[in-house]
PDB file of C-alpha atoms in Angstrom:
ATOM      1  CA  MET A  11     -37.646  49.224  41.649  1.00 72.00           C
ATOM      2  CA  ASP A  12     -35.531  46.155  40.993  1.00 89.00           C
ATOM      3  CA  ILE A  13     -33.083  48.346  39.108  1.00 93.00           C
ATOM      4  CA  PHE A  14     -32.239  50.027  42.427  1.00 95.00           C
ATOM      5  CA  ILE A  15     -31.174  46.643  43.816  1.00 95.00           C
ATOM      6  CA  GLU A  16     -29.114  45.864  40.707  1.00 96.00           C
ATOM      7  CA  ASN A  17     -27.399  49.249  40.693  1.00 96.00           C
ATOM      8  CA  LEU A  18     -26.705  49.103  44.419  1.00 96.00           C
ATOM      9  CA  LYS A  19     -25.204  45.610  44.036  1.00 96.00           C
ATOM     10  CA  ASP A  20     -23.017  46.864  41.180  1.00 95.00           C
ATOM     11  CA  LEU A  21     -21.827  49.842  43.212  1.00 96.00           C
ATOM     12  CA  ILE A  22     -21.028  47.646  46.209  1.00 96.00           C
ATOM     13  CA  THR A  23     -19.231  45.063  44.079  1.00 96.00           C
ATOM     14  CA  THR A  24     -17.245  47.723  42.233  1.00 95.00           C
ATOM     15  CA  SER A  25     -16.185  49.298  45.528  1.00 95.00           C
ATOM     16  CA  ASN A  26     -14.474  46.033  46.582  1.00 95.00           C
ATOM     17  CA  LYS A  27     -15.535  46.756  50.160  1.00 95.00           C
ATOM     18  CA  SER A  28     -17.474  44.731  52.673  1.00 94.00           C
ATOM     19  CA  LEU A  29     -20.863  45.957  53.853  1.00 92.00           C
ATOM     20  CA  ARG A  30     -19.292  46.636  57.213  1.00 93.00           C
ATOM     21  CA  GLN A  31     -16.593  48.795  55.655  1.00 96.00           C
ATOM     22  CA  LEU A  32     -19.182  50.620  53.523  1.00 95.00           C
ATOM     23  CA  ALA A  33     -21.288  51.191  56.629  1.00 95.00           C
ATOM     24  CA  LEU A  34     -18.384  52.803  58.451  1.00 95.00           C
ATOM     25  CA  GLU A  35     -17.590  55.077  55.523  1.00 96.00           C
ATOM     26  CA  SER A  36     -21.082  55.961  54.263  1.00 95.00           C
ATOM     27  CA  GLY A  37     -23.154  56.339  57.424  1.00 94.00           C
ATOM     28  CA  VAL A  38     -25.590  53.654  56.260  1.00 96.00           C
ATOM     29  CA  THR A  39     -25.558  50.541  58.439  1.00 96.00           C
ATOM     30  CA  ALA A  40     -24.654  47.117  57.067  1.00 95.00           C
ATOM     31  CA  MET A  41     -28.118  45.942  58.140  1.00 96.00           C
ATOM     32  CA  GLN A  42     -29.715  48.704  56.077  1.00 96.00           C
ATOM     33  CA  TYR A  43     -27.649  47.744  53.016  1.00 96.00           C
ATOM     34  CA  SER A  44     -28.741  44.122  53.492  1.00 95.00           C
ATOM     35  CA  ARG A  45     -32.415  45.115  53.696  1.00 96.00           C
ATOM     36  CA  TYR A  46     -32.178  47.236  50.553  1.00 95.00           C
ATOM     37  CA  LEU A  47     -30.434  44.433  48.662  1.00 95.00           C
ATOM     38  CA  LYS A  48     -33.419  42.234  49.590  1.00 95.00           C
ATOM     39  CA  GLY A  49     -35.962  44.741  48.281  1.00 93.00           C
ATOM     40  CA  SER A  50     -36.762  47.203  51.070  1.00 94.00           C
ATOM     41  CA  ILE A  51     -37.182  50.765  49.897  1.00 90.00           C
ATOM     42  CA  PRO A  52     -34.877  53.225  51.649  1.00 93.00           C
ATOM     43  CA  THR A  53     -35.898  56.631  52.915  1.00 91.00           C
ATOM     44  CA  ILE A  54     -34.863  59.748  51.049  1.00 89.00           C
ATOM     45  CA  ASP A  55     -32.268  60.574  53.723  1.00 88.00           C
ATOM     46  CA  VAL A  56     -30.610  57.162  53.462  1.00 93.00           C
ATOM     47  CA  THR A  57     -30.745  57.215  49.675  1.00 92.00           C
ATOM     48  CA  LEU A  58     -29.030  60.598  49.686  1.00 90.00           C
ATOM     49  CA  LYS A  59     -26.246  59.154  51.868  1.00 92.00           C
ATOM     50  CA  ILE A  60     -25.800  56.247  49.450  1.00 94.00           C
ATOM     51  CA  ALA A  61     -25.745  58.539  46.406  1.00 91.00           C
ATOM     52  CA  LYS A  62     -23.330  60.928  48.064  1.00 89.00           C
ATOM     53  CA  TYR A  63     -21.002  58.116  49.101  1.00 93.00           C
ATOM     54  CA  PHE A  64     -20.956  56.535  45.639  1.00 94.00           C
ATOM     55  CA  ASP A  65     -20.914  59.949  43.931  1.00 90.00           C
ATOM     56  CA  CYS A  66     -23.924  59.242  41.739  1.00 91.00           C
ATOM     57  CA  SER A  67     -27.338  60.661  41.048  1.00 90.00           C
ATOM     58  CA  LEU A  68     -30.555  59.313  42.498  1.00 93.00           C
ATOM     59  CA  ASP A  69     -31.714  58.981  38.917  1.00 93.00           C
ATOM     60  CA  TYR A  70     -28.869  56.531  38.280  1.00 94.00           C
ATOM     61  CA  LEU A  71     -29.602  54.553  41.439  1.00 95.00           C
ATOM     62  CA  PHE A  72     -33.238  54.107  40.395  1.00 95.00           C
ATOM     63  CA  GLY A  73     -32.661  53.517  36.698  1.00 94.00           C
ATOM     64  CA  LEU A  74     -33.936  56.816  35.334  1.00 94.00           C
ATOM     65  CA  SER A  75     -30.464  57.496  33.956  1.00 91.00           C
ATOM     66  CA  ASN A  76     -28.029  54.988  32.487  1.00 88.00           C
ATOM     67  CA  THR A  77     -24.961  57.030  33.252  1.00 82.00           C
ATOM     68  CA  MET A  78     -23.386  57.215  36.648  1.00 78.00           C
ATOM     69  CA  GLU A  79     -22.988  60.953  36.719  1.00 68.00           C
ATOM     70  CA  SER A  80     -19.974  62.115  38.617  1.00 61.00           C
ATOM     71  CA  LYS A  81     -21.495  65.478  39.373  1.00 66.00           C
ATOM     72  CA  LYS A  82     -20.719  67.551  42.413  1.00 68.00           C
ATOM     73  CA  TYR A  83     -24.072  68.465  43.869  1.00 68.00           C
ATOM     74  CA  THR A  84     -24.231  71.714  45.777  1.00 64.00           C
ATOM     75  CA  THR A  85     -27.148  70.601  47.904  1.00 62.00           C
ATOM     76  CA  TYR A  86     -27.795  67.219  49.475  1.00 58.00           C
ATOM     77  CA  ASN A  87     -30.640  68.090  51.791  1.00 64.00           C
ATOM     78  CA  TYR A  88     -34.216  67.383  50.913  1.00 72.00           C
ATOM     79  CA  ASP A  89     -36.466  70.440  50.803  1.00 74.00           C
ATOM     80  CA  ILE A  90     -40.259  69.863  50.870  1.00 79.00           C
ATOM     81  CA  SER A  91     -41.044  73.309  49.451  1.00 84.00           C
ATOM     82  CA  GLN A  92     -38.649  72.683  46.548  1.00 85.00           C
ATOM     83  CA  PHE A  93     -40.286  69.297  45.952  1.00 90.00           C
ATOM     84  CA  LEU A  94     -43.783  70.811  45.839  1.00 93.00           C
ATOM     85  CA  ALA A  95     -42.715  73.548  43.418  1.00 92.00           C
ATOM     86  CA  ASN A  96     -40.926  71.086  41.126  1.00 93.00           C
ATOM     87  CA  TYR A  97     -43.849  68.655  41.280  1.00 95.00           C
ATOM     88  CA  GLU A  98     -46.290  71.416  40.280  1.00 95.00           C
ATOM     89  CA  THR A  99     -43.996  72.365  37.394  1.00 96.00           C
ATOM     90  CA  LEU A 100     -43.974  68.773  36.111  1.00 97.00           C
ATOM     91  CA  LEU A 101     -47.753  68.557  36.415  1.00 97.00           C
ATOM     92  CA  ASN A 102     -48.131  71.790  34.426  1.00 97.00           C
ATOM     93  CA  GLN A 103     -45.681  70.631  31.746  1.00 97.00           C
ATOM     94  CA  ASN A 104     -47.758  67.474  31.340  1.00 97.00           C
ATOM     95  CA  ASN A 105     -51.119  69.301  31.470  1.00 97.00           C
ATOM     96  CA  LEU A 106     -52.259  67.247  34.464  1.00 96.00           C
ATOM     97  CA  THR A 107     -53.876  68.010  37.770  1.00 95.00           C
ATOM     98  CA  HIS A 108     -52.654  66.428  40.966  1.00 94.00           C
ATOM     99  CA  TYR A 109     -55.959  64.560  41.276  1.00 94.00           C
ATOM    100  CA  LYS A 110     -55.786  63.088  37.746  1.00 94.00           C
ATOM    101  CA  PHE A 111     -52.120  62.155  38.082  1.00 95.00           C
ATOM    102  CA  MET A 112     -52.597  60.387  41.415  1.00 94.00           C
ATOM    103  CA  GLN A 113     -55.470  58.420  39.880  1.00 93.00           C
ATOM    104  CA  THR A 114     -53.189  57.417  37.025  1.00 92.00           C
ATOM    105  CA  ILE A 115     -50.420  56.079  39.259  1.00 92.00           C
ATOM    106  CA  GLY A 116     -52.757  54.603  41.865  1.00 91.00           C
ATOM    107  CA  TYR A 117     -52.203  56.790  44.926  1.00 91.00           C
ATOM    108  CA  ASP A 118     -54.742  58.672  47.036  1.00 90.00           C
ATOM    109  CA  GLU A 119     -54.951  62.287  45.906  1.00 87.00           C
ATOM    110  CA  SER A 120     -55.270  63.489  49.519  1.00 91.00           C
ATOM    111  CA  ILE A 121     -51.565  62.784  49.989  1.00 91.00           C
ATOM    112  CA  ILE A 122     -50.740  66.317  48.873  1.00 91.00           C
ATOM    113  CA  ARG A 123     -52.239  67.663  52.121  1.00 90.00           C
ATOM    114  CA  HIS A 124     -49.601  65.704  54.013  1.00 91.00           C
ATOM    115  CA  TRP A 125     -46.856  67.049  51.786  1.00 91.00           C
ATOM    116  CA  LYS A 126     -48.074  70.611  52.221  1.00 89.00           C
ATOM    117  CA  SER A 127     -48.017  70.156  55.984  1.00 90.00           C
ATOM    118  CA  GLY A 128     -44.366  69.064  55.807  1.00 86.00           C
ATOM    119  CA  SER A 129     -44.508  65.274  55.409  1.00 88.00           C
ATOM    120  CA  ILE A 130     -41.806  63.868  53.207  1.00 85.00           C
ATOM    121  CA  PRO A 131     -43.153  61.849  50.274  1.00 90.00           C
ATOM    122  CA  ARG A 132     -42.123  58.216  50.163  1.00 90.00           C
ATOM    123  CA  LEU A 133     -39.365  57.409  47.723  1.00 91.00           C
ATOM    124  CA  ASP A 134     -41.556  55.074  45.672  1.00 91.00           C
ATOM    125  CA  ILE A 135     -43.967  57.966  45.072  1.00 93.00           C
ATOM    126  CA  ILE A 136     -41.156  60.358  44.126  1.00 94.00           C
ATOM    127  CA  TYR A 137     -39.835  57.697  41.747  1.00 94.00           C
ATOM    128  CA  SER A 138     -43.308  57.292  40.185  1.00 94.00           C
ATOM    129  CA  ILE A 139     -43.638  61.042  39.755  1.00 96.00           C
ATOM    130  CA  ALA A 140     -40.252  61.365  38.067  1.00 96.00           C
ATOM    131  CA  LYS A 141     -40.746  58.319  35.851  1.00 96.00           C
ATOM    132  CA  ASN A 142     -44.297  59.112  34.754  1.00 96.00           C
ATOM    133  CA  LEU A 143     -43.900  62.860  34.294  1.00 96.00           C
ATOM    134  CA  GLY A 144     -40.498  62.780  32.612  1.00 94.00           C
ATOM    135  CA  GLY A 145     -38.679  64.374  35.513  1.00 93.00           C
ATOM    136  CA  SER A 146     -35.657  63.730  37.647  1.00 92.00           C
ATOM    137  CA  ILE A 147     -35.676  62.439  41.217  1.00 93.00           C
ATOM    138  CA  ASP A 148     -32.676  64.643  41.967  1.00 90.00           C
ATOM    139  CA  ASN A 149     -34.364  67.752  40.587  1.00 88.00           C
ATOM    140  CA  LEU A 150     -37.697  66.951  42.236  1.00 91.00           C
ATOM    141  CA  ILE A 151     -36.163  66.975  45.695  1.00 88.00           C
ATOM    142  CA  GLY A 152     -33.965  70.002  45.034  1.00 84.00           C
ATOM    143  CA  ARG A 153     -30.633  68.226  44.616  1.00 81.00           C
ATOM    144  CA  TYR A 154     -28.568  70.213  42.140  1.00 73.00           C
TER     145      TYR A 154
END
């Protein structure tokens, strides 16, 4: 997920703003920006704030798209039921079961029980799903 760090650095540099100024305008603290620039993985909520502020897709931030789409999304909130439906669609399109796919990417297949009970998947898992199944992070989480 080094591409996230590179793209975030580029966005910050291009903005010509200090981390403090970005924090005031984006709702993401300067400390959070610093942690992410050092390799910490943000939560979905924070990543959505960053993408909204810089007017880009999550796919761009994480290197699944090379173009910084200037698209006006109608929804910015993460929806677990939308994620589950989109995840199932990607599995079906790739003729995979959840169990087989989780084995392939190295995660415990029981994680789906947590998702079905309302837990939000970690961003690294959502990234792996999108990258390995040919999907979009934005579409997976219901950001259109």
